[in-house]
mmCIF file of C-alpha atoms in Angstrom:
data_model
loop_
_atom_site.group_PDB
_atom_site.id
_atom_site.type_symbol
_atom_site.label_atom_id
_atom_site.label_comp_id
_atom_site.label_asym_id
_atom_site.label_seq_id
_atom_site.Cartn_x
_atom_site.Cartn_y
_atom_site.Cartn_z
ATOM 1 C CA MET A 27 0.000 0.000 0.000
ATOM 2 C CA ALA A 28 3.024 2.291 -0.132
ATOM 3 C CA ASN A 29 1.664 4.138 -3.172
ATOM 4 C CA THR A 30 -1.717 4.831 -1.546
ATOM 5 C CA ARG A 31 -2.403 7.582 0.942
ATOM 6 C CA LEU A 32 -4.101 5.909 3.871
ATOM 7 C CA PRO A 33 -6.886 7.561 5.838
ATOM 8 C CA THR A 34 -6.553 8.111 9.576
ATOM 9 C CA TYR A 35 -9.013 6.866 12.187
ATOM 10 C CA PHE A 36 -10.234 7.797 15.642
ATOM 11 C CA ILE A 37 -11.690 4.657 17.223
ATOM 12 C CA SER A 38 -13.787 4.422 20.378
ATOM 13 C CA HIS A 39 -12.074 1.302 21.650
ATOM 14 C CA GLY A 40 -14.553 -0.120 24.142
ATOM 15 C CA GLY A 41 -13.959 -1.601 27.568
ATOM 16 C CA GLY A 42 -11.081 -3.693 28.833
ATOM 17 C CA PRO A 43 -10.142 -6.908 26.992
ATOM 18 C CA TRP A 44 -13.543 -7.301 25.318
ATOM 19 C CA PRO A 45 -12.369 -9.113 22.138
ATOM 20 C CA TYR A 46 -11.006 -11.941 24.305
ATOM 21 C CA MET A 47 -14.296 -12.441 26.164
ATOM 22 C CA THR A 48 -17.625 -14.208 25.686
ATOM 23 C CA GLY A 49 -21.095 -13.671 27.061
ATOM 24 C CA ASP A 50 -23.146 -10.552 27.742
ATOM 25 C CA PHE A 51 -20.219 -8.184 28.282
ATOM 26 C CA ARG A 52 -18.721 -9.215 24.972
ATOM 27 C CA ARG A 53 -21.998 -8.630 23.123
ATOM 28 C CA ASN A 54 -21.992 -4.983 24.247
ATOM 29 C CA PHE A 55 -19.346 -4.462 21.574
ATOM 30 C CA ASP A 56 -20.968 -6.229 18.623
ATOM 31 C CA GLN A 57 -21.532 -2.969 16.734
ATOM 32 C CA LEU A 58 -18.006 -1.771 17.450
ATOM 33 C CA GLU A 59 -16.598 -5.085 16.254
ATOM 34 C CA GLN A 60 -18.606 -4.888 13.034
ATOM 35 C CA SER A 61 -17.265 -1.378 12.420
ATOM 36 C CA LEU A 62 -13.715 -2.711 12.755
ATOM 37 C CA LEU A 63 -14.447 -5.522 10.300
ATOM 38 C CA ASP A 64 -15.904 -2.931 7.915
ATOM 39 C CA MET A 65 -12.807 -0.792 8.382
ATOM 40 C CA ARG A 66 -10.573 -3.676 7.372
ATOM 41 C CA ALA A 67 -12.727 -4.331 4.320
ATOM 42 C CA GLU A 68 -12.699 -0.715 3.169
ATOM 43 C CA LEU A 69 -8.903 -0.550 3.454
ATOM 44 C CA LYS A 70 -8.781 -3.502 1.001
ATOM 45 C CA GLU A 71 -5.051 -4.219 1.385
ATOM 46 C CA ARG A 72 -3.261 -4.506 4.674
ATOM 47 C CA PRO A 73 -0.997 -1.639 5.776
ATOM 48 C CA THR A 74 2.730 -2.152 6.077
ATOM 49 C CA ALA A 75 2.615 -1.012 9.724
ATOM 50 C CA ILE A 76 0.199 0.467 12.255
ATOM 51 C CA LEU A 77 0.834 3.497 14.456
ATOM 52 C CA VAL A 78 -1.493 3.775 17.451
ATOM 53 C CA ILE A 79 -1.855 6.880 19.605
ATOM 54 C CA SER A 80 -3.327 5.363 22.737
ATOM 55 C CA GLY A 81 -5.385 7.130 25.377
ATOM 56 C CA HIS A 82 -3.864 4.677 27.860
ATOM 57 C CA TRP A 83 -0.296 5.951 27.681
ATOM 58 C CA GLU A 84 0.852 9.329 28.984
ATOM 59 C CA GLU A 85 4.383 10.594 29.480
ATOM 60 C CA ARG A 86 6.061 13.876 30.431
ATOM 61 C CA ARG A 87 6.628 14.329 26.704
ATOM 62 C CA PHE A 88 5.833 12.144 23.716
ATOM 63 C CA ALA A 89 7.231 8.622 23.816
ATOM 64 C CA ILE A 90 7.350 5.978 21.103
ATOM 65 C CA SER A 91 7.447 2.218 21.615
ATOM 66 C CA SER A 92 10.608 1.007 19.912
ATOM 67 C CA GLY A 93 10.974 -2.621 20.966
ATOM 68 C CA ALA A 94 11.028 -5.375 18.358
ATOM 69 C CA GLN A 95 8.792 -7.712 20.382
ATOM 70 C CA PRO A 96 6.462 -5.692 22.635
ATOM 71 C CA GLY A 97 4.946 -7.302 25.695
ATOM 72 C CA MET A 98 1.498 -6.700 27.170
ATOM 73 C CA ILE A 99 0.119 -4.162 29.656
ATOM 74 C CA TYR A 100 -3.080 -5.235 31.408
ATOM 75 C CA ASP A 101 -4.390 -1.792 32.282
ATOM 76 C CA TYR A 102 -7.847 -2.777 33.540
ATOM 77 C CA GLN A 103 -9.340 -4.140 36.755
ATOM 78 C CA GLY A 104 -11.958 -6.633 37.868
ATOM 79 C CA PHE A 105 -11.826 -9.120 35.014
ATOM 80 C CA ALA A 106 -11.338 -12.896 35.114
ATOM 81 C CA LYS A 107 -7.846 -14.126 35.894
ATOM 82 C CA HIS A 108 -7.172 -15.572 32.439
ATOM 83 C CA LEU A 109 -7.628 -12.113 30.889
ATOM 84 C CA TYR A 110 -4.347 -11.093 32.499
ATOM 85 C CA THR A 111 -2.408 -13.635 30.466
ATOM 86 C CA ILE A 112 -3.759 -12.873 26.979
ATOM 87 C CA LYS A 113 -1.294 -11.965 24.247
ATOM 88 C CA TYR A 114 -1.485 -9.886 21.094
ATOM 89 C CA GLY A 115 1.612 -11.114 19.325
ATOM 90 C CA ALA A 116 2.273 -8.538 16.608
ATOM 91 C CA PRO A 117 5.906 -7.428 16.305
ATOM 92 C CA GLY A 118 7.151 -3.925 16.888
ATOM 93 C CA LEU A 119 9.107 -1.984 14.289
ATOM 94 C CA PRO A 120 12.124 -0.091 15.659
ATOM 95 C CA GLU A 121 12.766 1.542 12.276
ATOM 96 C CA LEU A 122 9.292 3.084 12.263
ATOM 97 C CA ALA A 123 9.729 4.248 15.857
ATOM 98 C CA LYS A 124 12.887 6.115 14.840
ATOM 99 C CA ARG A 125 11.120 7.576 11.799
ATOM 100 C CA VAL A 126 8.310 8.853 14.041
ATOM 101 C CA GLN A 127 10.851 10.410 16.396
ATOM 102 C CA GLN A 128 12.628 12.118 13.484
ATOM 103 C CA LEU A 129 9.386 13.544 12.110
ATOM 104 C CA LEU A 130 8.437 14.943 15.511
ATOM 105 C CA HIS A 131 11.913 16.364 16.120
ATOM 106 C CA ALA A 132 11.822 18.065 12.707
ATOM 107 C CA ARG A 133 8.706 19.901 13.899
ATOM 108 C CA GLY A 134 10.445 20.895 17.140
ATOM 109 C CA ILE A 135 8.524 18.367 19.244
ATOM 110 C CA ASP A 136 10.430 16.392 21.877
ATOM 111 C CA ALA A 137 9.938 12.625 21.790
ATOM 112 C CA ASP A 138 11.712 9.705 23.434
ATOM 113 C CA LEU A 139 12.086 6.096 22.326
ATOM 114 C CA ASP A 140 10.847 3.487 24.813
ATOM 115 C CA PRO A 141 12.128 -0.028 24.024
ATOM 116 C CA THR A 142 10.236 -1.613 26.945
ATOM 117 C CA ARG A 143 6.680 -0.375 26.350
ATOM 118 C CA GLY A 144 4.123 -3.123 25.682
ATOM 119 C CA PHE A 145 0.688 -3.062 24.089
ATOM 120 C CA ASP A 146 -1.985 -1.536 26.321
ATOM 121 C CA HIS A 147 -5.669 -2.246 25.876
ATOM 122 C CA GLY A 148 -6.168 0.922 23.853
ATOM 123 C CA THR A 149 -4.122 -0.898 21.230
ATOM 124 C CA PHE A 150 -4.854 -4.610 21.500
ATOM 125 C CA SER A 151 -8.605 -4.185 22.072
ATOM 126 C CA ILE A 152 -9.010 -2.778 18.557
ATOM 127 C CA LEU A 153 -6.254 -4.678 16.766
ATOM 128 C CA LYS A 154 -7.413 -8.133 17.894
ATOM 129 C CA PRO A 155 -10.659 -7.943 15.858
ATOM 130 C CA LEU A 156 -9.153 -5.736 13.157
ATOM 131 C CA TYR A 157 -6.030 -7.793 12.377
ATOM 132 C CA PRO A 158 -6.318 -11.079 14.302
ATOM 133 C CA GLU A 159 -3.405 -12.580 12.349
ATOM 134 C CA GLU A 160 -1.084 -10.480 14.554
ATOM 135 C CA ASN A 161 1.482 -10.160 11.762
ATOM 136 C CA ILE A 162 1.461 -6.423 11.017
ATOM 137 C CA PRO A 163 4.115 -4.430 12.919
ATOM 138 C CA VAL A 164 2.676 -2.057 15.510
ATOM 139 C CA VAL A 165 4.214 1.021 17.124
ATOM 140 C CA GLN A 166 2.511 3.018 19.874
ATOM 141 C CA VAL A 167 2.846 6.733 20.560
ATOM 142 C CA SER A 168 2.035 8.152 23.977
ATOM 143 C CA LEU A 169 0.143 11.297 24.786
ATOM 144 C CA ASP A 170 2.010 14.277 26.142
ATOM 145 C CA ALA A 171 0.740 14.606 29.713
ATOM 146 C CA SER A 172 -0.034 18.289 29.167
ATOM 147 C CA PHE A 173 -3.004 17.208 26.993
ATOM 148 C CA ASP A 174 -2.418 20.413 25.006
ATOM 149 C CA PRO A 175 -4.753 20.097 21.979
ATOM 150 C CA ALA A 176 -2.581 22.303 19.747
ATOM 151 C CA LEU A 177 0.571 20.307 20.558
ATOM 152 C CA HIS A 178 -1.136 17.042 19.664
ATOM 153 C CA PHE A 179 -2.669 18.479 16.495
ATOM 154 C CA ASN A 180 0.795 19.708 15.499
ATOM 155 C CA ALA A 181 2.234 16.251 16.212
ATOM 156 C CA GLY A 182 -0.361 14.779 13.890
ATOM 157 C CA GLU A 183 0.619 17.182 11.134
ATOM 158 C CA ALA A 184 4.241 16.116 11.608
ATOM 159 C CA LEU A 185 3.301 12.452 11.254
ATOM 160 C CA SER A 186 1.142 12.955 8.165
ATOM 161 C CA PRO A 187 3.870 11.790 5.678
ATOM 162 C CA LEU A 188 3.584 8.289 7.124
ATOM 163 C CA ARG A 189 0.200 7.984 5.430
ATOM 164 C CA ASP A 190 2.014 7.867 2.084
ATOM 165 C CA GLU A 191 4.388 5.201 3.383
ATOM 166 C CA GLY A 192 1.832 2.482 4.088
ATOM 167 C CA VAL A 193 1.441 3.320 7.789
ATOM 168 C CA LEU A 194 -2.094 3.253 9.196
ATOM 169 C CA ILE A 195 -2.462 5.953 11.880
ATOM 170 C CA ILE A 196 -5.097 5.224 14.535
ATOM 171 C CA GLY A 197 -6.097 7.343 17.512
ATOM 172 C CA SER A 198 -7.556 5.040 20.154
ATOM 173 C CA GLY A 199 -9.785 6.558 22.826
ATOM 174 C CA LEU A 200 -13.512 6.999 23.434
ATOM 175 C CA SER A 201 -15.816 9.734 22.205
ATOM 176 C CA TYR A 202 -17.371 9.745 25.703
ATOM 177 C CA HIS A 203 -15.267 8.859 28.740
ATOM 178 C CA ASN A 204 -16.722 9.730 32.115
ATOM 179 C CA LEU A 205 -16.214 6.561 34.112
ATOM 180 C CA ALA A 206 -18.194 7.835 37.106
ATOM 181 C CA ALA A 207 -21.309 8.373 34.984
ATOM 182 C CA MET A 208 -21.046 5.397 32.637
ATOM 183 C CA GLN A 209 -23.003 3.015 34.823
ATOM 184 C CA ASP A 210 -26.222 5.015 35.118
ATOM 185 C CA VAL A 211 -28.420 7.468 33.229
ATOM 186 C CA ARG A 212 -26.291 10.506 34.134
ATOM 187 C CA GLY A 213 -24.096 9.922 31.129
ATOM 188 C CA HIS A 214 -26.811 9.502 28.515
ATOM 189 C CA GLU A 215 -27.624 13.107 27.677
ATOM 190 C CA PRO A 216 -24.062 14.506 27.977
ATOM 191 C CA SER A 217 -22.778 11.748 25.697
ATOM 192 C CA ARG A 218 -25.510 12.519 23.158
ATOM 193 C CA GLN A 219 -24.858 16.267 23.177
ATOM 194 C CA PHE A 220 -21.086 15.953 22.957
ATOM 195 C CA ASP A 221 -21.383 13.361 20.189
ATOM 196 C CA ALA A 222 -23.619 15.726 18.211
ATOM 197 C CA TRP A 223 -20.912 18.365 18.512
ATOM 198 C CA LEU A 224 -18.308 15.872 17.324
ATOM 199 C CA GLN A 225 -20.436 14.973 14.311
ATOM 200 C CA GLN A 226 -20.837 18.638 13.373
ATOM 201 C CA THR A 227 -17.151 19.346 13.933
ATOM 202 C CA LEU A 228 -15.592 16.327 12.268
ATOM 203 C CA VAL A 229 -18.002 15.548 9.458
ATOM 204 C CA HIS A 230 -19.795 18.765 8.528
ATOM 205 C CA ALA A 231 -17.527 21.697 9.413
ATOM 206 C CA PRO A 232 -15.023 23.023 6.828
ATOM 207 C CA PRO A 233 -11.459 21.842 7.570
ATOM 208 C CA GLN A 234 -10.264 25.210 8.900
ATOM 209 C CA GLU A 235 -13.244 25.429 11.226
ATOM 210 C CA ARG A 236 -12.757 21.793 12.237
ATOM 211 C CA ALA A 237 -9.280 22.521 13.522
ATOM 212 C CA LYS A 238 -10.423 25.631 15.396
ATOM 213 C CA ARG A 239 -13.340 23.819 17.020
ATOM 214 C CA LEU A 240 -11.128 20.917 18.098
ATOM 215 C CA LEU A 241 -8.563 23.196 19.690
ATOM 216 C CA GLU A 242 -11.416 24.873 21.599
ATOM 217 C CA TRP A 243 -13.147 21.619 22.472
ATOM 218 C CA GLU A 244 -13.834 22.654 26.077
ATOM 219 C CA SER A 245 -16.448 25.107 24.786
ATOM 220 C CA ALA A 246 -18.489 22.242 23.271
ATOM 221 C CA PRO A 247 -21.823 21.269 24.869
ATOM 222 C CA CYS A 248 -21.256 19.017 27.879
ATOM 223 C CA ALA A 249 -17.517 18.926 27.165
ATOM 224 C CA ARG A 250 -16.340 18.341 30.710
ATOM 225 C CA ALA A 251 -19.314 16.134 31.536
ATOM 226 C CA ALA A 252 -18.213 13.917 28.639
ATOM 227 C CA HIS A 253 -14.489 14.162 29.362
ATOM 228 C CA PRO A 254 -13.687 15.149 32.961
ATOM 229 C CA ARG A 255 -10.159 14.126 32.050
ATOM 230 C CA GLU A 256 -9.431 14.295 28.326
ATOM 231 C CA ASP A 257 -7.026 11.381 27.943
ATOM 232 C CA HIS A 258 -9.496 9.492 25.725
ATOM 233 C CA LEU A 259 -10.244 12.513 23.532
ATOM 234 C CA ILE A 260 -6.725 13.804 22.825
ATOM 235 C CA PRO A 261 -5.808 10.959 20.407
ATOM 236 C CA LEU A 262 -8.438 12.514 18.129
ATOM 237 C CA MET A 263 -6.330 15.676 17.870
ATOM 238 C CA VAL A 264 -3.383 13.702 16.493
ATOM 239 C CA VAL A 265 -5.300 11.865 13.771
ATOM 240 C CA ALA A 266 -7.206 15.015 12.796
ATOM 241 C CA GLY A 267 -3.887 16.847 12.483
ATOM 242 C CA ALA A 268 -2.486 14.061 10.327
ATOM 243 C CA ALA A 269 -5.579 14.295 8.104
ATOM 244 C CA LYS A 270 -5.022 18.012 7.421
ATOM 245 C CA ASP A 271 -7.918 19.255 5.273
ATOM 246 C CA GLU A 272 -9.312 15.883 4.198
ATOM 247 C CA PRO A 273 -12.980 15.059 4.879
ATOM 248 C CA GLY A 274 -14.285 13.257 7.934
ATOM 249 C CA ALA A 275 -16.848 10.442 8.069
ATOM 250 C CA VAL A 276 -18.528 8.361 10.763
ATOM 251 C CA THR A 277 -17.476 4.710 10.858
ATOM 252 C CA TYR A 278 -19.272 3.666 14.060
ATOM 253 C CA HIS A 279 -22.224 5.226 15.862
ATOM 254 C CA GLN A 280 -24.145 3.662 18.723
ATOM 255 C CA THR A 281 -26.805 5.281 20.892
ATOM 256 C CA ASP A 282 -27.286 2.400 23.313
ATOM 257 C CA PHE A 283 -23.652 1.721 24.230
ATOM 258 C CA ALA A 284 -23.433 0.427 27.830
ATOM 259 C CA GLY A 285 -27.178 0.803 28.220
ATOM 260 C CA GLY A 286 -27.755 4.255 26.794
ATOM 261 C CA LEU A 287 -24.539 6.098 26.024
ATOM 262 C CA THR A 288 -23.735 7.530 22.604
ATOM 263 C CA ALA A 289 -20.353 6.605 21.146
ATOM 264 C CA SER A 290 -18.772 7.105 17.731
ATOM 265 C CA SER A 291 -15.650 6.480 15.664
ATOM 266 C CA PHE A 292 -14.453 8.533 12.705
ATOM 267 C CA ARG A 293 -12.341 8.277 9.556
ATOM 268 C CA PHE A 294 -10.434 11.148 7.942
ATOM 269 C CA GLY A 295 -9.485 10.971 4.278
ATOM 270 C CA GLU A 296 -10.920 9.229 1.263
ATOM 271 C CA ILE A 297 -10.875 5.497 0.647
ATOM 272 C CA ARG A 298 -9.007 5.016 -2.618
#
């Protein structure tokens, strides 16, 4: 796919190790899983590598996983014992990690290589259904702990050339992430209102307005009710920056997620 410009994606990744589960909890994510299968189908050919900006990794400044054989990070609680021994066995790609670092440095953005970082569930929860063969190299990029929207948008712009090099750039988070309100009706209306703002911003607004609205996301309806802490939103800034002025589209939209929440995923760029 090196001669094809790949789109970028922001994926609402769901809860814990859901692809490795069965039963009622697993069925909560049927629509999300179908959207990932559709995503694979629309990409037609497999990418040469995958770059994931995960809402589950924060550092003092950007960090990039650079190990050749990443391990696993079980960053969830309360699940069955066997779910702490699962393995997503894709290799890393040290050469891509160095390329990412060089692109960020060229934009004046500090970034460190981390040869010990494993796959967190922001990464393996989406890649298990998307590429179950586990044979595409994967590199993760952390968030900068400042959560500065402009910094992350700028980082995305710096990484945009990778799209022409066969690298699939994915921001993994959740369009609504208020853990305290997820288990009852308090989250239903804020998630709906914030999702409506996302739809208007990412799909319908002109590209210049899209960037401005994203950088001012805290002024959106129910912004802080939807994201008391914005770790699961900031990956969106990176993939939107990497998309530049290309159009946005909805790839997943569910209004009864976890019993009544609204959640969405988005693609930026045309499918060629």
